[in-house]
Amino acid sequence: MKGLKYQLVIGFVCIILGLMISLQFKSMSGIRSKYSYKRIEDLVSEVETLRKQRDELSSKVQEYQKKVDEIEKAVASESEVANQMKKEIDSLRFLSGLTDVEGPGIIMTLTPSNDVKNSETSMIYSTDLIDIVNELNAAGAEAISINEQRYVGRTQIKEAGATIKINDEKFSPIDTFVIKAIGDPKVLEGAFKIPGGIKDKLEELAGINVKITKSDNIKILKYNKSIDYKYVK
């Protein structure tokens, strides 16, 4: 009886060991199937694909960045050209007298003597004004006006009947004329201190009082007439 009982115990132990070995084998087979060679190949392929996509995107980024740089340079260049053109236009407007200007200079006031009681009347002639303008230009005046009429290249100063015509505006020759000039005040004033010069002739020969005042800030208005060109192309 003891021998049979012993054999039964041994048999039961062997059955338990067999079941354990079988379960372990199945477990190992599942792991192997989970990480099969085919699966590994697929993962490697996916990695390569993602790597190529990354490289392509990086190349695209560099390409677009290059285009952005080119556009920025083009915009900066156009802006510089536009600024330069604006400066040239402003300069031309200034030279043409088409803008208001300010600066230091002198104010000349010409006042005729109109003492009717003593029959000592005097008047200003267009040639007097032209001589003054020429003297101011020679002294470096950068802008000139006569009775707020801007003197430009098209300005005519001439007698028109009993008046003096400046930029199509008429003024009485026995009234006061105010001439403004922007430039170096000392140089402009000095041009009329020459003995026997225009100022002396106007005062001594024509009976016109000439007053010259220096100023740090003179404003001269722009030429306000329309300019029509018929023949210039």
GROMACS .gro file of C-alpha atoms in nm:
model
  233
    1MET     CA    1   0.000   0.000   0.000
    2LYS     CA    2   0.282   0.238   0.088
    3GLY     CA    3   0.444   0.181  -0.253
    4LEU     CA    4   0.123   0.257  -0.439
    5LYS     CA    5   0.066   0.571  -0.236
    6TYR     CA    6   0.422   0.688  -0.304
    7GLN     CA    7   0.377   0.629  -0.676
    8LEU     CA    8   0.056   0.832  -0.675
    9VAL     CA    9   0.233   1.128  -0.507
   10ILE     CA   10   0.518   1.110  -0.756
   11GLY     CA   11   0.272   1.103  -1.043
   12PHE     CA   12   0.080   1.403  -0.910
   13VAL     CA   13   0.404   1.605  -0.877
   14CYS     CA   14   0.501   1.517  -1.232
   15ILE     CA   15   0.161   1.633  -1.360
   16ILE     CA   16   0.204   1.970  -1.177
   17LEU     CA   17   0.553   2.019  -1.323
   18GLY     CA   18   0.426   1.938  -1.671
   19LEU     CA   19   0.151   2.198  -1.645
   20MET     CA   20   0.398   2.464  -1.524
   21ILE     CA   21   0.640   2.392  -1.810
   22SER     CA   22   0.355   2.411  -2.059
   23LEU     CA   23   0.237   2.750  -1.929
   24GLN     CA   24   0.593   2.891  -1.939
   25PHE     CA   25   0.634   2.779  -2.301
   26LYS     CA   26   0.310   2.945  -2.403
   27SER     CA   27   0.418   3.268  -2.233
   28MET     CA   28   0.750   3.275  -2.420
   29SER     CA   29   0.573   3.200  -2.746
   30GLY     CA   30   0.342   3.505  -2.689
   31ILE     CA   31   0.637   3.742  -2.638
   32ARG     CA   32   0.808   3.611  -2.945
   33SER     CA   33   0.493   3.653  -3.148
   34LYS     CA   34   0.445   4.008  -3.012
   35TYR     CA   35   0.794   4.118  -3.129
   36SER     CA   36   0.811   3.918  -3.443
   37TYR     CA   37   1.063   3.992  -3.715
   38LYS     CA   38   0.792   4.128  -3.943
   39ARG     CA   39   0.683   4.373  -3.677
   40ILE     CA   40   1.039   4.489  -3.626
   41GLU     CA   41   1.076   4.545  -4.000
   42ASP     CA   42   0.760   4.752  -4.000
   43LEU     CA   43   0.883   4.968  -3.713
   44VAL     CA   44   1.217   5.025  -3.886
   45SER     CA   45   1.034   5.122  -4.201
   46GLU     CA   46   0.816   5.368  -4.009
   47VAL     CA   47   1.123   5.522  -3.849
   48GLU     CA   48   1.286   5.567  -4.190
   49THR     CA   49   0.969   5.722  -4.328
   50LEU     CA   50   0.941   5.966  -4.039
   51ARG     CA   51   1.308   6.053  -4.075
   52LYS     CA   52   1.261   6.134  -4.443
   53GLN     CA   53   0.956   6.346  -4.366
   54ARG     CA   54   1.154   6.533  -4.102
   55ASP     CA   55   1.436   6.603  -4.347
   56GLU     CA   56   1.189   6.721  -4.613
   57LEU     CA   57   1.015   6.954  -4.368
   58SER     CA   58   1.350   7.092  -4.254
   59SER     CA   59   1.441   7.158  -4.617
   60LYS     CA   60   1.106   7.334  -4.672
   61VAL     CA   61   1.162   7.553  -4.366
   62GLN     CA   62   1.502   7.661  -4.498
   63GLU     CA   63   1.354   7.729  -4.841
   64TYR     CA   64   1.072   7.945  -4.701
   65GLN     CA   65   1.312   8.129  -4.470
   66LYS     CA   66   1.528   8.214  -4.771
   67LYS     CA   67   1.222   8.355  -4.951
   68VAL     CA   68   1.129   8.561  -4.644
   69ASP     CA   69   1.482   8.705  -4.633
   70GLU     CA   70   1.462   8.794  -5.002
   71ILE     CA   71   1.124   8.964  -4.954
   72GLU     CA   72   1.250   9.160  -4.655
   73LYS     CA   73   1.552   9.278  -4.854
   74ALA     CA   74   1.328   9.379  -5.145
   75VAL     CA   75   1.093   9.572  -4.916
   76ALA     CA   76   1.385   9.747  -4.746
   77SER     CA   77   1.532   9.837  -5.085
   78GLU     CA   78   1.200   9.974  -5.214
   79SER     CA   79   1.156  10.175  -4.895
   80GLU     CA   80   1.502  10.327  -4.939
   81VAL     CA   81   1.427  10.417  -5.301
   82ALA     CA   82   1.092  10.567  -5.200
   83ASN     CA   83   1.256  10.775  -4.927
   84GLN     CA   84   1.521  10.898  -5.168
   85MET     CA   85   1.254  10.992  -5.425
   86LYS     CA   86   1.056  11.179  -5.159
   87LYS     CA   87   1.367  11.377  -5.061
   88GLU     CA   88   1.423  11.471  -5.426
   89ILE     CA   89   1.059  11.574  -5.467
   90ASP     CA   90   1.074  11.784  -5.148
   91SER     CA   91   1.394  11.945  -5.275
   92LEU     CA   92   1.234  12.027  -5.611
   93ARG     CA   93   0.927  12.171  -5.438
   94PHE     CA   94   1.153  12.387  -5.224
   95LEU     CA   95   1.351  12.510  -5.524
   96SER     CA   96   1.026  12.580  -5.712
   97GLY     CA   97   0.885  12.774  -5.418
   98LEU     CA   98   0.592  12.534  -5.380
   99THR     CA   99   0.628  12.491  -5.003
  100ASP     CA  100   0.617  12.729  -4.708
  101VAL     CA  101   0.962  12.780  -4.560
  102GLU     CA  102   1.105  12.924  -4.240
  103GLY     CA  103   1.447  13.032  -4.128
  104PRO     CA  104   1.669  13.322  -4.026
  105GLY     CA  105   1.707  13.624  -4.251
  106ILE     CA  106   1.610  13.986  -4.290
  107ILE     CA  107   1.297  14.192  -4.342
  108MET     CA  108   1.326  14.505  -4.556
  109THR     CA  109   1.057  14.767  -4.534
  110LEU     CA  110   1.039  15.026  -4.811
  111THR     CA  111   0.825  15.326  -4.727
  112PRO     CA  112   0.782  15.604  -4.987
  113SER     CA  113   0.766  15.962  -4.869
  114ASN     CA  114   0.416  16.087  -4.932
  115ASP     CA  115   0.429  16.435  -4.789
  116VAL     CA  116   0.160  16.589  -5.007
  117LYS     CA  117   0.168  16.913  -4.809
  118ASN     CA  118   0.524  16.983  -4.911
  119SER     CA  119   0.482  16.816  -5.252
  120GLU     CA  120   0.751  16.565  -5.163
  121THR     CA  121   0.593  16.251  -5.299
  122SER     CA  122   0.793  15.954  -5.400
  123MET     CA  123   0.717  15.611  -5.533
  124ILE     CA  124   0.872  15.273  -5.571
  125TYR     CA  125   0.943  15.139  -5.919
  126SER     CA  126   0.953  14.780  -6.033
  127THR     CA  127   1.321  14.823  -6.116
  128ASP     CA  128   1.389  14.909  -5.749
  129LEU     CA  129   1.235  14.580  -5.643
  130ILE     CA  130   1.422  14.386  -5.914
  131ASP     CA  131   1.753  14.541  -5.802
  132ILE     CA  132   1.683  14.439  -5.442
  133VAL     CA  133   1.592  14.083  -5.542
  134ASN     CA  134   1.911  14.053  -5.748
  135GLU     CA  135   2.117  14.183  -5.455
  136LEU     CA  136   1.955  13.934  -5.219
  137ASN     CA  137   2.017  13.646  -5.460
  138ALA     CA  138   2.381  13.752  -5.494
  139ALA     CA  139   2.408  13.749  -5.113
  140GLY     CA  140   2.285  13.391  -5.096
  141ALA     CA  141   1.917  13.433  -5.015
  142GLU     CA  142   1.742  13.096  -5.030
  143ALA     CA  143   1.386  13.228  -5.039
  144ILE     CA  144   1.241  13.574  -5.110
  145SER     CA  145   0.895  13.726  -5.094
  146ILE     CA  146   0.759  14.071  -5.170
  147ASN     CA  147   0.437  14.164  -4.993
  148GLU     CA  148   0.388  13.791  -4.923
  149GLN     CA  149   0.428  13.709  -5.292
  150ARG     CA  150   0.687  13.432  -5.323
  151TYR     CA  151   0.959  13.518  -5.572
  152VAL     CA  152   1.023  13.218  -5.800
  153GLY     CA  153   1.167  13.165  -6.145
  154ARG     CA  154   0.832  13.250  -6.309
  155THR     CA  155   0.775  13.567  -6.106
  156GLN     CA  156   0.741  13.888  -6.306
  157ILE     CA  157   0.789  14.226  -6.144
  158LYS     CA  158   0.673  14.501  -6.375
  159GLU     CA  159   0.470  14.818  -6.402
  160ALA     CA  160   0.107  14.761  -6.494
  161GLY     CA  161  -0.050  15.100  -6.550
  162ALA     CA  162  -0.036  15.288  -6.220
  163THR     CA  163   0.053  14.973  -6.025
  164ILE     CA  164   0.333  14.725  -5.982
  165LYS     CA  165   0.242  14.372  -6.075
  166ILE     CA  166   0.397  14.078  -5.887
  167ASN     CA  167   0.269  13.724  -5.952
  168ASP     CA  168  -0.045  13.875  -6.108
  169GLU     CA  169  -0.110  14.072  -5.788
  170LYS     CA  170  -0.113  14.453  -5.816
  171PHE     CA  171   0.034  14.694  -5.562
  172SER     CA  172   0.043  15.068  -5.541
  173PRO     CA  173   0.391  15.217  -5.590
  174ILE     CA  174   0.324  15.475  -5.317
  175ASP     CA  175   0.245  15.212  -5.054
  176THR     CA  176   0.485  15.028  -4.826
  177PHE     CA  177   0.660  14.720  -4.962
  178VAL     CA  178   0.782  14.447  -4.727
  179ILE     CA  179   1.053  14.219  -4.861
  180LYS     CA  180   1.148  13.905  -4.670
  181ALA     CA  181   1.458  13.698  -4.737
  182ILE     CA  182   1.583  13.380  -4.573
  183GLY     CA  183   1.958  13.335  -4.554
  184ASP     CA  184   2.251  13.443  -4.339
  185PRO     CA  185   2.116  13.759  -4.169
  186LYS     CA  186   2.458  13.926  -4.142
  187VAL     CA  187   2.547  13.860  -4.505
  188LEU     CA  188   2.207  13.971  -4.632
  189GLU     CA  189   2.213  14.288  -4.424
  190GLY     CA  190   2.575  14.357  -4.522
  191ALA     CA  191   2.482  14.352  -4.890
  192PHE     CA  192   2.286  14.675  -4.835
  193LYS     CA  193   2.547  14.856  -4.626
  194ILE     CA  194   2.778  14.917  -4.917
  195PRO     CA  195   2.826  15.295  -4.959
  196GLY     CA  196   2.654  15.415  -5.273
  197GLY     CA  197   2.461  15.088  -5.296
  198ILE     CA  198   2.091  15.026  -5.351
  199LYS     CA  199   1.988  15.139  -5.004
  200ASP     CA  200   2.167  15.474  -5.032
  201LYS     CA  201   2.020  15.538  -5.377
  202LEU     CA  202   1.666  15.464  -5.263
  203GLU     CA  203   1.697  15.688  -4.957
  204GLU     CA  204   1.899  15.975  -5.103
  205LEU     CA  205   1.776  15.988  -5.460
  206ALA     CA  206   1.424  15.841  -5.445
  207GLY     CA  207   1.319  15.961  -5.100
  208ILE     CA  208   1.228  15.613  -4.982
  209ASN     CA  209   1.283  15.510  -4.623
  210VAL     CA  210   1.455  15.171  -4.607
  211LYS     CA  211   1.448  14.977  -4.282
  212ILE     CA  212   1.628  14.646  -4.244
  213THR     CA  213   1.557  14.412  -3.952
  214LYS     CA  214   1.738  14.087  -3.881
  215SER     CA  215   1.534  13.794  -3.753
  216ASP     CA  216   1.600  13.439  -3.637
  217ASN     CA  217   1.271  13.310  -3.773
  218ILE     CA  218   1.109  13.437  -4.089
  219LYS     CA  219   0.825  13.254  -4.259
  220ILE     CA  220   0.778  13.284  -4.635
  221LEU     CA  221   0.466  13.146  -4.794
  222LYS     CA  222   0.471  12.922  -5.097
  223TYR     CA  223   0.403  13.028  -5.456
  224ASN     CA  224   0.024  12.997  -5.478
  225LYS     CA  225  -0.038  13.037  -5.849
  226SER     CA  226  -0.111  12.750  -6.082
  227ILE     CA  227   0.162  12.655  -6.327
  228ASP     CA  228   0.051  12.549  -6.674
  229TYR     CA  229   0.291  12.407  -6.927
  230LYS     CA  230   0.188  12.414  -7.293
  231TYR     CA  231   0.510  12.347  -7.477
  232VAL     CA  232   0.734  12.160  -7.238
  233LYS     CA  233   0.735  11.785  -7.300
   0.00000   0.00000   0.00000
